Coordinates of C-alpha atoms in Angstrom, one line a residue:
M70 CA 99.8 74.1 80.1
L71 CA 98.2 74.3 83.5
L72 CA 97.1 77.9 82.8
G73 CA 95.6 76.9 79.4
S74 CA 93.8 73.8 80.9
L75 CA 92.2 75.8 83.8
L76 CA 91.1 78.5 81.3
V77 CA 89.4 75.9 79.1
L78 CA 87.5 74.5 82.1
L79 CA 86.3 77.9 83.2
L80 CA 85.3 79.0 79.7
L81 CA 83.2 75.9 79.2
G82 CA 81.3 76.8 82.4
T83 CA 80.4 80.3 81.3
A84 CA 76.8 81.4 81.7
G85 CA 74.8 84.6 81.4
T86 CA 75.7 87.8 79.7
A87 CA 77.1 91.1 81.0
S88 CA 79.6 93.7 79.9
A89 CA 82.4 95.8 81.2
H90 CA 82.0 98.6 78.6
A91 CA 78.5 100.1 78.3
A92 CA 76.6 98.5 75.4
L93 CA 73.6 100.2 73.9
E94 CA 70.6 98.0 74.5
S95 CA 67.7 100.1 73.1
T96 CA 66.7 103.5 71.7
D97 CA 63.5 105.4 71.9
P98 CA 62.6 106.1 69.1
A99 CA 63.9 102.8 67.7
D100 CA 66.7 102.9 65.1
G101 CA 65.1 103.2 61.6
S102 CA 61.6 103.7 62.9
V103 CA 59.0 105.9 61.1
L104 CA 56.8 107.9 63.5
K105 CA 53.5 109.7 62.8
S106 CA 54.3 112.6 65.0
A107 CA 57.4 114.2 66.5
P108 CA 58.7 112.6 69.7
R109 CA 59.2 114.8 72.8
S110 CA 62.5 113.2 73.7
V111 CA 65.2 110.7 72.7
T112 CA 66.2 108.1 75.3
L113 CA 69.0 105.5 75.1
T114 CA 69.3 102.6 77.5
F115 CA 72.6 100.9 78.2
S116 CA 73.8 97.7 79.8
E117 CA 75.4 99.6 82.7
S118 CA 75.4 103.1 84.2
V119 CA 76.9 105.8 82.1
A120 CA 78.2 109.3 82.7
L121 CA 77.0 112.2 80.5
L122 CA 79.0 114.8 78.7
D123 CA 78.1 118.4 77.8
D124 CA 77.9 117.3 74.2
S125 CA 76.5 113.8 74.7
F126 CA 73.8 114.3 72.1
R127 CA 73.7 115.8 68.6
V128 CA 70.4 115.7 66.7
Y129 CA 70.5 116.7 63.0
D130 CA 67.5 117.4 60.7
P131 CA 67.2 116.1 57.1
D132 CA 69.1 119.2 55.9
N133 CA 72.0 118.5 58.2
R134 CA 71.2 121.4 60.5
R135 CA 71.7 120.7 64.2
V136 CA 68.5 120.7 66.2
R137 CA 68.5 122.6 69.5
T138 CA 67.9 120.2 72.4
S139 CA 67.9 120.3 76.2
S140 CA 71.0 119.2 78.2
A141 CA 71.5 115.5 78.4
H142 CA 70.1 113.9 81.5
H143 CA 69.3 110.4 83.0
A144 CA 65.7 109.4 82.3
K145 CA 63.8 108.8 85.5
D146 CA 67.0 109.1 87.4
A147 CA 68.2 105.7 86.0
G148 CA 71.9 105.7 85.7
D149 CA 71.9 103.4 82.7
T150 CA 69.9 105.8 80.5
A151 CA 70.7 109.0 78.6
S152 CA 67.9 111.3 77.4
V153 CA 67.5 114.6 75.8
T154 CA 64.3 116.7 75.2
L155 CA 63.4 117.8 71.6
P156 CA 61.7 121.0 70.5
A157 CA 58.0 120.8 69.9
K158 CA 58.2 121.4 66.1
L159 CA 60.7 119.2 64.2
G160 CA 59.1 119.0 60.8
T161 CA 59.2 115.8 58.7
G162 CA 61.8 113.6 57.3
T163 CA 64.8 111.6 58.6
F164 CA 66.6 112.8 61.6
T165 CA 70.1 111.6 62.8
V166 CA 71.0 111.2 66.5
A167 CA 74.7 111.0 67.4
W168 CA 75.6 110.2 71.0
R169 CA 78.7 109.8 73.2
V170 CA 78.8 108.8 76.8
V171 CA 81.4 107.4 79.3
S172 CA 80.8 103.9 80.6
A173 CA 81.2 103.0 84.2
D174 CA 84.7 101.5 83.5
S175 CA 85.9 105.0 82.4
H176 CA 85.9 104.3 78.6
P177 CA 84.0 106.6 76.2
V178 CA 81.6 104.9 73.9
S179 CA 79.6 106.4 71.0
G180 CA 77.3 105.7 68.2
A181 CA 74.5 107.1 65.9
F182 CA 71.1 106.1 64.7
T183 CA 68.2 107.5 62.7
F184 CA 64.4 107.9 62.9
S185 CA 61.9 109.5 60.6
I186 CA 58.8 111.6 61.1
G187 CA 56.0 111.2 58.5
K188 CA 58.1 109.4 56.0
P189 CA 61.9 108.8 55.4
S190 CA 63.9 111.3 53.5
A191 CA 67.4 111.7 52.2
T192 CA 69.8 113.0 54.8
T193 CA 73.3 114.4 54.3
T194 CA 74.5 113.8 57.8
P195 CA 77.6 111.5 57.8
I196 CA 77.6 108.5 60.0
T197 CA 81.1 107.1 60.2
T198 CA 82.4 103.9 61.8
A199 CA 85.8 105.6 62.3
P200 CA 87.1 106.2 65.9
T201 CA 85.7 109.4 67.4
E202 CA 88.7 110.2 69.5
E203 CA 91.2 112.8 68.6
P204 CA 94.2 110.6 67.6
L205 CA 96.9 112.6 69.5
T206 CA 94.8 112.9 72.6
G207 CA 94.0 109.1 72.6
S208 CA 97.7 108.2 71.9
L209 CA 99.0 110.4 74.7
Y210 CA 96.4 109.1 77.2
D211 CA 97.4 105.5 76.3
V212 CA 101.1 106.3 76.7
A213 CA 100.5 107.8 80.1
R214 CA 98.6 104.6 81.1
Y215 CA 101.5 102.4 80.0
F216 CA 103.9 104.5 82.1
A217 CA 101.6 104.4 85.1
Y218 CA 101.5 100.6 85.1
I219 CA 105.2 100.3 84.7
A220 CA 105.9 102.8 87.4
A221 CA 103.5 101.1 89.8
A222 CA 105.3 97.8 89.3
L223 CA 108.7 99.4 89.7
L224 CA 107.7 101.3 92.9
I225 CA 105.7 98.6 94.7
G226 CA 107.9 95.7 93.5
T227 CA 111.2 97.3 94.5
A228 CA 110.0 98.4 97.9
T229 CA 108.6 94.9 98.6
F230 CA 112.0 93.4 97.6
V231 CA 113.8 95.7 100.0
A232 CA 111.4 95.0 102.9
L233 CA 111.0 91.2 102.5
C234 CA 114.1 89.9 100.7
R235 CA 116.6 92.0 102.7
P236 CA 119.4 92.5 100.2
P237 CA 122.8 93.2 101.8
N238 CA 123.1 96.7 100.3
P239 CA 119.6 98.1 99.9
T240 CA 120.9 101.6 99.0
V241 CA 121.5 100.5 95.4
L242 CA 117.7 100.3 95.0
N243 CA 117.1 103.9 96.1
K244 CA 117.3 105.1 92.5
P245 CA 114.7 102.6 91.1
I246 CA 112.3 103.4 93.9
L247 CA 112.7 107.1 93.2
M248 CA 112.3 106.6 89.5
G249 CA 109.1 104.6 90.0
W250 CA 107.7 107.3 92.3
W251 CA 108.4 110.2 90.0
T252 CA 107.2 108.4 86.9
L253 CA 104.0 107.3 88.6
L254 CA 103.3 110.9 89.8
A255 CA 104.0 112.4 86.3
A256 CA 101.9 109.7 84.5
T257 CA 99.0 110.2 87.0
V258 CA 99.0 114.0 86.6
A259 CA 99.1 113.6 82.8
L260 CA 96.1 111.3 82.9
L261 CA 94.3 113.8 85.1
I262 CA 94.9 116.6 82.6
L263 CA 94.1 114.5 79.6
R264 CA 90.9 113.0 81.0
A265 CA 88.5 115.7 79.9
P266 CA 89.6 115.8 76.2
Y267 CA 89.9 112.0 76.2
E268 CA 86.3 111.6 77.3
A269 CA 85.0 114.3 74.9
G270 CA 87.2 113.1 72.0
T271 CA 88.6 116.6 71.4
G272 CA 92.0 118.1 71.0
L273 CA 94.6 118.9 73.6
A274 CA 93.6 122.5 73.8
T275 CA 90.4 121.6 75.7
A276 CA 92.5 120.1 78.5
F277 CA 93.5 123.6 79.6
E278 CA 90.1 125.1 79.7
P279 CA 89.2 126.4 83.2
S280 CA 86.3 124.0 83.5
A281 CA 88.3 120.9 82.4
I282 CA 89.8 119.8 85.7
P283 CA 86.8 120.6 87.9
K284 CA 84.6 118.7 85.5
T285 CA 87.0 115.7 85.6
L286 CA 87.0 115.7 89.4
T287 CA 83.2 115.1 89.4
S288 CA 83.6 111.8 87.6
R289 CA 84.6 108.4 89.1
P290 CA 87.8 108.1 87.0
G291 CA 88.8 111.6 87.9
L292 CA 88.2 111.0 91.6
A293 CA 90.3 107.8 91.3
L294 CA 93.2 109.7 89.7
A295 CA 93.0 112.4 92.4
A296 CA 93.0 109.7 95.1
R297 CA 96.1 108.2 93.4
V298 CA 97.9 111.6 93.6
V299 CA 97.2 111.8 97.4
L300 CA 98.4 108.2 97.9
I301 CA 101.6 108.9 95.9
A302 CA 102.2 111.9 98.2
A303 CA 101.6 109.7 101.3
T304 CA 104.0 107.1 99.9
A305 CA 106.7 109.7 99.6
F306 CA 106.3 110.6 103.2
Y307 CA 106.3 106.9 104.2
L308 CA 109.5 106.2 102.2
L309 CA 111.3 109.1 103.7
R310 CA 110.5 108.0 107.2
L311 CA 111.9 104.5 106.5
R312 CA 115.0 105.6 104.6
G313 CA 118.1 103.9 105.7
R314 CA 116.5 101.2 107.8
E315 CA 117.7 97.6 107.3
R316 CA 114.8 95.9 109.2
F317 CA 111.1 96.8 109.1
G318 CA 108.6 96.1 111.9
R319 CA 105.0 95.0 111.6
V320 CA 103.7 98.6 111.7
A321 CA 106.0 99.6 108.8
L322 CA 105.1 96.6 106.7
G323 CA 101.4 97.0 107.4
T324 CA 101.5 100.7 106.4
G325 CA 103.3 99.8 103.2
A326 CA 100.7 97.1 102.4
V327 CA 97.9 99.5 103.0
L328 CA 99.4 102.1 100.6
A329 CA 100.0 99.5 98.0
V330 CA 96.4 98.2 98.2
G331 CA 95.2 101.8 98.0
L332 CA 97.2 102.5 94.9
A333 CA 95.9 99.2 93.3
L334 CA 92.3 100.2 94.1
T335 CA 92.6 103.4 92.1
W336 CA 93.0 101.2 89.0
A337 CA 90.3 98.7 89.9
S338 CA 87.7 101.3 90.8
A339 CA 87.9 103.0 87.5
E340 CA 88.4 100.2 84.9
H341 CA 86.8 96.9 83.9
A342 CA 86.5 95.5 87.4
S343 CA 84.2 98.3 88.5
A344 CA 81.4 97.4 86.0
G345 CA 79.7 94.3 84.8
I346 CA 79.1 91.1 86.7
Q347 CA 80.4 90.1 90.2
V348 CA 81.8 93.6 90.9
P349 CA 83.0 92.9 94.5
V350 CA 84.8 89.7 93.4
A351 CA 86.2 91.4 90.3
M352 CA 87.5 94.4 92.3
T353 CA 89.3 92.1 94.7
S354 CA 90.7 90.0 91.8
A355 CA 91.9 93.1 90.0
V356 CA 93.7 94.5 93.1
L357 CA 95.4 91.1 93.8
H358 CA 96.4 90.8 90.1
L359 CA 98.0 94.2 90.0
L360 CA 99.8 93.7 93.3
A361 CA 101.1 90.3 92.3
M362 CA 102.2 91.6 89.0
S363 CA 104.0 94.5 90.7
V364 CA 105.7 92.3 93.3
W365 CA 106.9 89.9 90.6
L366 CA 108.0 92.2 87.8
G367 CA 109.1 95.1 90.0
G368 CA 110.9 92.6 92.2
L369 CA 112.7 91.1 89.2
T370 CA 113.9 94.6 88.3
A371 CA 115.2 95.0 91.8
L372 CA 116.9 91.6 91.7
L373 CA 118.5 92.5 88.4
T374 CA 119.8 95.8 89.8
V375 CA 121.2 94.1 92.9
L376 CA 122.9 91.3 90.8
Y377 CA 124.7 93.9 88.7
R378 CA 125.6 96.4 91.4
S379 CA 126.2 94.4 94.6
S380 CA 129.3 92.2 94.5
D381 CA 128.6 90.8 97.9
L382 CA 125.1 89.4 97.2
D383 CA 124.7 86.0 98.7
A384 CA 122.1 83.4 97.9
A385 CA 119.7 84.2 100.8
P386 CA 117.9 87.3 99.3
V387 CA 117.7 85.4 95.9
A388 CA 116.1 82.4 97.6
R389 CA 113.6 84.7 99.5
F390 CA 112.6 86.4 96.3
S391 CA 112.2 83.0 94.5
R392 CA 109.6 82.0 97.1
L393 CA 107.9 85.4 96.9
A394 CA 107.8 85.2 93.1
F395 CA 106.3 81.7 93.2
A396 CA 103.5 83.0 95.4
S397 CA 103.0 86.0 93.1
V398 CA 102.8 83.8 90.0
T399 CA 100.2 81.6 91.7
V400 CA 98.0 84.7 92.5
L401 CA 98.5 85.9 88.9
V402 CA 97.4 82.6 87.4
V403 CA 94.2 82.4 89.5
T404 CA 93.1 86.0 89.1
G405 CA 94.1 86.0 85.4
I406 CA 91.9 83.0 84.7
Y407 CA 89.0 84.7 86.5
Q408 CA 89.4 88.0 84.7
S409 CA 89.7 86.2 81.3
W410 CA 86.5 84.3 81.9
R411 CA 84.7 87.5 83.1
G412 CA 85.9 89.5 80.1
L413 CA 85.3 86.9 77.4
G414 CA 82.0 85.2 78.2
S415 CA 82.2 82.6 75.4
W416 CA 84.5 80.6 73.3
D417 CA 83.6 82.6 70.2
A418 CA 84.8 85.8 71.8
L419 CA 88.3 84.3 72.1
T420 CA 88.9 84.5 68.3
G421 CA 86.0 86.6 67.2
T422 CA 86.7 89.8 69.1
S423 CA 89.7 92.1 69.5
Y424 CA 89.7 91.5 73.3
G425 CA 89.9 87.7 72.8
R426 CA 92.7 88.0 70.2
I427 CA 94.8 90.3 72.4
L428 CA 94.1 87.9 75.3
L429 CA 95.6 85.1 73.3
V430 CA 98.7 87.1 72.6
K431 CA 98.9 87.9 76.3
L432 CA 98.5 84.2 77.2
G433 CA 101.4 83.4 74.8
A434 CA 103.6 86.1 76.4
V435 CA 102.7 84.9 79.9
T436 CA 103.5 81.3 79.0
L437 CA 107.0 82.5 77.8
L438 CA 107.4 84.5 81.0
L439 CA 106.6 81.4 83.1
A440 CA 109.1 79.4 81.1
V441 CA 111.8 82.0 81.7
A442 CA 110.8 82.2 85.4
G443 CA 111.4 78.4 85.7
W444 CA 114.8 78.9 84.1
S445 CA 115.6 81.6 86.7
R446 CA 114.5 79.3 89.5
Q447 CA 116.9 76.7 88.3
W448 CA 119.8 79.2 88.4
T449 CA 118.6 80.2 91.9
G450 CA 118.7 76.6 93.1
R451 CA 122.2 76.1 91.7
L452 CA 123.4 79.4 93.4
V453 CA 122.0 78.3 96.8
G454 CA 123.5 74.8 96.4
A455 CA 126.9 76.3 95.5
E456 CA 126.8 78.5 98.6
V457 CA 125.9 75.5 100.8
R458 CA 128.7 73.4 99.4
L459 CA 131.1 76.3 99.9
R460 CA 130.3 76.6 103.6
V461 CA 130.2 73.0 104.5
P462 CA 134.1 72.8 105.1
E463 CA 133.9 75.9 107.2
L464 CA 131.2 74.5 109.4
V465 CA 133.1 71.2 109.8
R466 CA 136.2 73.1 110.8
A467 CA 134.3 75.4 113.2
G468 CA 132.6 72.3 114.8
A469 CA 135.9 70.6 115.2
D470 CA 137.3 73.7 116.9
G471 CA 134.2 74.0 119.1
T472 CA 133.7 77.7 118.2
V473 CA 130.3 77.4 116.6
A474 CA 127.2 75.8 118.1
S475 CA 125.1 73.4 116.1
G476 CA 122.2 75.7 116.0
E477 CA 124.4 78.6 114.7
S478 CA 125.9 76.3 112.1
S479 CA 122.6 75.3 110.7
G480 CA 121.4 78.9 110.7
G481 CA 124.5 80.0 108.9
A482 CA 124.1 77.4 106.2
G483 CA 120.4 78.2 105.7
E484 CA 120.6 82.0 105.5
G485 CA 124.2 82.6 104.5
A486 CA 124.9 84.7 107.6
S487 CA 128.6 83.6 108.0
R488 CA 131.4 84.0 105.5
P489 CA 134.0 81.3 104.5
G490 CA 137.1 81.0 106.8
D491 CA 140.7 81.0 105.8
G492 CA 141.6 77.5 107.0
S493 CA 142.6 74.7 104.7
E494 CA 142.0 71.6 106.7
D495 CA 140.6 68.5 104.9
G496 CA 140.9 70.1 101.5
G497 CA 139.0 73.2 102.5
D498 CA 140.8 75.5 100.1
G499 CA 140.0 73.4 97.1
A500 CA 136.3 73.2 98.1
Q501 CA 136.2 77.0 98.5
D502 CA 137.8 77.6 95.1
R503 CA 135.3 75.3 93.4
G504 CA 132.4 76.9 95.3
D505 CA 133.5 80.5 94.4
G506 CA 133.8 79.6 90.8
S507 CA 130.4 77.9 90.8
K508 CA 128.8 80.9 92.5
D509 CA 130.2 83.4 89.9
R510 CA 129.0 81.2 87.0
Y511 CA 125.6 80.7 88.5
R512 CA 125.3 84.4 89.3
R513 CA 126.0 85.3 85.7
G514 CA 123.5 82.8 84.5
L515 CA 120.9 84.2 86.9
R516 CA 121.6 87.7 85.6
R517 CA 120.9 86.6 82.0
S518 CA 117.7 84.8 82.9
V519 CA 116.4 87.7 85.1
L520 CA 117.2 90.2 82.3
F521 CA 115.2 88.2 79.8
E522 CA 112.4 87.8 82.3
V523 CA 112.2 91.6 82.9
G524 CA 112.1 92.2 79.1
V525 CA 109.3 89.7 78.6
G526 CA 107.5 91.2 81.6
V527 CA 107.5 94.7 80.1
V528 CA 105.9 93.2 77.0
V529 CA 103.2 91.6 79.1
L530 CA 102.6 94.9 80.8
V531 CA 102.1 96.7 77.5
I532 CA 99.7 93.9 76.3
T533 CA 97.8 94.2 79.6
T534 CA 97.4 97.9 79.2
L535 CA 96.0 97.3 75.6
L536 CA 93.6 94.8 77.0
T537 CA 92.2 97.2 79.7
N538 CA 91.5 99.7 76.9
T539 CA 89.7 97.2 74.6
L540 CA 86.0 96.4 74.5
P541 CA 85.6 93.0 76.4
G542 CA 84.1 90.1 74.6
R543 CA 80.9 90.2 76.6
A544 CA 80.4 93.8 75.8
A545 CA 81.1 93.3 72.2
A546 CA 78.5 90.6 72.0
D547 CA 75.9 93.0 73.6
A548 CA 76.9 95.7 71.2
Q549 CA 76.5 93.5 68.2
K550 CA 72.9 92.8 69.2
T551 CA 71.9 96.4 68.6
A552 CA 74.2 96.8 65.5
T553 CA 74.4 100.5 66.1
P554 CA 77.0 102.3 64.0
A555 CA 79.7 103.8 66.1
G556 CA 81.0 107.3 65.7
I557 CA 79.8 110.9 66.2
P558 CA 79.7 113.0 63.1
A559 CA 82.8 115.2 62.9
A560 CA 82.3 118.6 64.7
S561 CA 84.3 121.1 66.5
V562 CA 83.1 122.3 69.9
T563 CA 85.0 125.1 71.7
T564 CA 84.2 126.7 75.0
V565 CA 85.5 130.3 75.3
P566 CA 85.4 131.9 78.8
F567 CA 85.2 135.7 78.9
R568 CA 85.2 138.4 81.6
V569 CA 84.0 142.0 81.3
G570 CA 84.4 144.1 84.4
N571 CA 83.1 142.2 87.5
S572 CA 81.0 139.8 85.5
G573 CA 81.8 137.1 83.0
G574 CA 80.6 133.9 81.3
K575 CA 81.4 131.6 78.5
V576 CA 80.5 131.1 74.8
Q577 CA 80.1 127.5 73.5
I578 CA 80.8 127.5 69.8
T579 CA 80.0 124.5 67.6
L580 CA 81.3 124.2 64.0
D581 CA 79.6 121.6 61.9
P582 CA 81.2 119.6 60.4
G583 CA 84.5 121.2 61.4
R584 CA 86.0 120.5 58.0
V585 CA 87.2 122.4 55.0
G586 CA 84.3 124.1 53.1
L587 CA 80.9 125.3 54.3
N588 CA 80.3 125.1 58.1
S589 CA 77.3 125.9 60.2
V590 CA 78.1 127.9 63.4
E591 CA 76.1 127.8 66.6
A592 CA 77.3 130.0 69.5
V593 CA 75.5 129.8 72.8
V594 CA 76.3 132.4 75.5
Y595 CA 76.2 131.3 79.2
G596 CA 76.2 133.7 82.2
P597 CA 78.3 133.4 85.3
D598 CA 75.6 131.1 86.9
G599 CA 75.8 128.7 84.0
G600 CA 72.4 129.6 82.6
F601 CA 71.6 131.0 79.2
A602 CA 72.5 134.6 78.7
T603 CA 71.6 137.2 76.1
V604 CA 74.1 139.8 74.8
P605 CA 73.5 142.7 72.4
E606 CA 76.2 141.6 70.0
L607 CA 78.5 138.7 69.3
R608 CA 81.1 138.6 66.5
L609 CA 83.3 135.7 65.3
S610 CA 86.2 135.9 62.9
F611 CA 88.7 133.3 61.7
T612 CA 92.3 133.8 60.6
L613 CA 94.9 131.3 59.2
A614 CA 98.1 133.3 59.7
A615 CA 100.3 130.6 58.2
Q616 CA 98.6 131.0 54.8
K617 CA 97.9 134.8 55.3
I618 CA 94.1 134.2 55.1
G619 CA 91.6 136.2 57.0
P620 CA 90.2 137.5 59.2
L621 CA 87.0 135.9 57.8
D622 CA 83.9 137.3 59.4
A623 CA 81.5 134.5 60.3
D624 CA 78.6 137.0 60.2
V625 CA 76.6 135.2 62.9
K626 CA 73.0 136.4 63.6
D627 CA 70.9 136.4 66.7
E628 CA 68.6 133.4 66.2
G629 CA 66.7 133.9 69.4
G630 CA 68.7 132.2 72.2
Y631 CA 71.8 131.5 70.2
W632 CA 73.9 133.1 67.5
G633 CA 74.4 131.2 64.2
T634 CA 75.0 131.0 60.5
N635 CA 75.1 128.3 57.9
S636 CA 77.4 130.0 55.5
L637 CA 80.9 130.1 57.1
N638 CA 83.4 128.9 54.4
L639 CA 86.8 127.8 55.6
P640 CA 88.8 127.0 52.5
I641 CA 92.0 125.4 53.9
A642 CA 92.8 122.8 56.5
G643 CA 94.9 123.9 59.4
T644 CA 94.9 125.5 62.9
W645 CA 92.8 128.6 62.6
T646 CA 92.6 131.4 65.1
M647 CA 89.0 132.1 66.1
K648 CA 88.4 135.5 67.6
V649 CA 85.3 135.9 69.7
T650 CA 84.1 139.4 70.5
V651 CA 81.3 139.7 73.1
R652 CA 79.5 143.0 73.8
T653 CA 77.6 142.9 77.0
T654 CA 76.4 146.6 77.2
D655 CA 76.6 149.6 74.9
V656 CA 80.1 150.4 76.1
D657 CA 81.5 147.1 77.5
Q658 CA 83.0 144.4 75.3
V659 CA 85.8 141.9 75.3
S660 CA 87.6 139.9 72.6
V661 CA 89.1 136.4 73.3
S662 CA 91.0 134.2 70.8
R663 CA 91.2 130.4 70.6
Q664 CA 92.8 127.9 68.3
V665 CA 90.5 125.7 66.2
R666 CA 91.7 122.8 64.1
I667 CA 90.0 122.4 60.7
V668 CA 90.5 119.1 58.9
R669 CA 89.9 118.0 55.3

């Protein structure tokens, strides 16, 4: 109820507009405009800075033929623009512009619009509102994100539990720490490999092109992932140095805190917090939110492990974690309210956008999690109380014998440092029996509540990951203002590197629409320096071995700067083998094959 009330107060105070995903604010030429003469360029302006891809723009003429353009660039060096230069002679009719860029928070965004020269005409270029990502690539990328979040919570939370809660047998937590470390490393490497096809919306095959990883490492999300790999390696060295210690000094704790903050920054610097309004505050909030989540949920997993695997666990580590969890929940509530306000922007967005609806589900899950956490705190209080009651007779007997000083007695009761004695004076045995029975019962109750708490926590983590991958309410409101249809027309773009003797290059081959039936082919040859190159001959053929079809010769012709044809017919959907033969001299040539997916 407190969380909901604070959220209401903050939402009522919202002002201004901003976005975390890039929203298209304007186009030049304007969408649907009719021009007297051909424009020299197409320029898009966004609500935040964007990164450009090799295939950020596709311009189609009224006959659905792709128009040759320059490479995409930022207009006037403004990071929130994307521009492309058009050829001098375009003809008349309606032209379609499809675009795709990567917003500052690492999410690809796309759309399409039209303009006409002279007068509007019919166009056969499809403009779809369907997602532009390759489904398998997007799904694998999301799965890797889920595992990265869970692994970070397990690694950071378990290590924090060992260092600050001081369980009696910390070796039982070595396996969870190791599992968290390896899972985080594997998930991060997977994200690094999948980043290029995820941005381009292409298939998995493009992830293994030679230029994929270098290109990823030039972007902010790629640099953040690379930094995470380095920090994961440093964390391994740190954990190995501290292995087997039961106490940790200030230097060790400080180093661990720096590594944890560094890992959290690799998320904050490449997601919603890095763009939009109040970026410094949002980055700080995101780091604190992730760390608090990790300490709480990862610590719960550690506590559950200790409860099941350590028979000698006393109440002191449980009480320490209870205080730590309460502080973490406080941080989560404060930062969660701020992030919800920043992402939503208005009441309407709470129910009128996907981001708002997912946020409502998360708030419900968090409310349940807080209720279960309260249940766990009750069991913790009972366990601590049972242990104190169990030790009172021993302290009384020790005081009567003069063997324990008052200060030691009080410390033993508070921290559980001493164990019950064997004496039976003043009914001591009966009190001990009752205390042991209570402790066992309360420990079982705590196990059940913590297990439930961990289960709900995993659900919250999954919802959180969905939320970070969803267009925030503020950005959705900005995007609705332009009402630009989303989606790039289907096309297949394949880059084929080749090498002949001591020189080489690459061929970029575009199949439009990349579907069953007639396709246009555009093949551009690049030299080793990345510039356009001319070759005396280029041949393309397609084979579908599974259906015993082919090879089908594409019969591409030299069109003056590129090789192309409009008459390639691929009759069946499937994964075709495309053979590219490049002849660089009268006697030197090379053939390279690549897999191309053709859909219905």
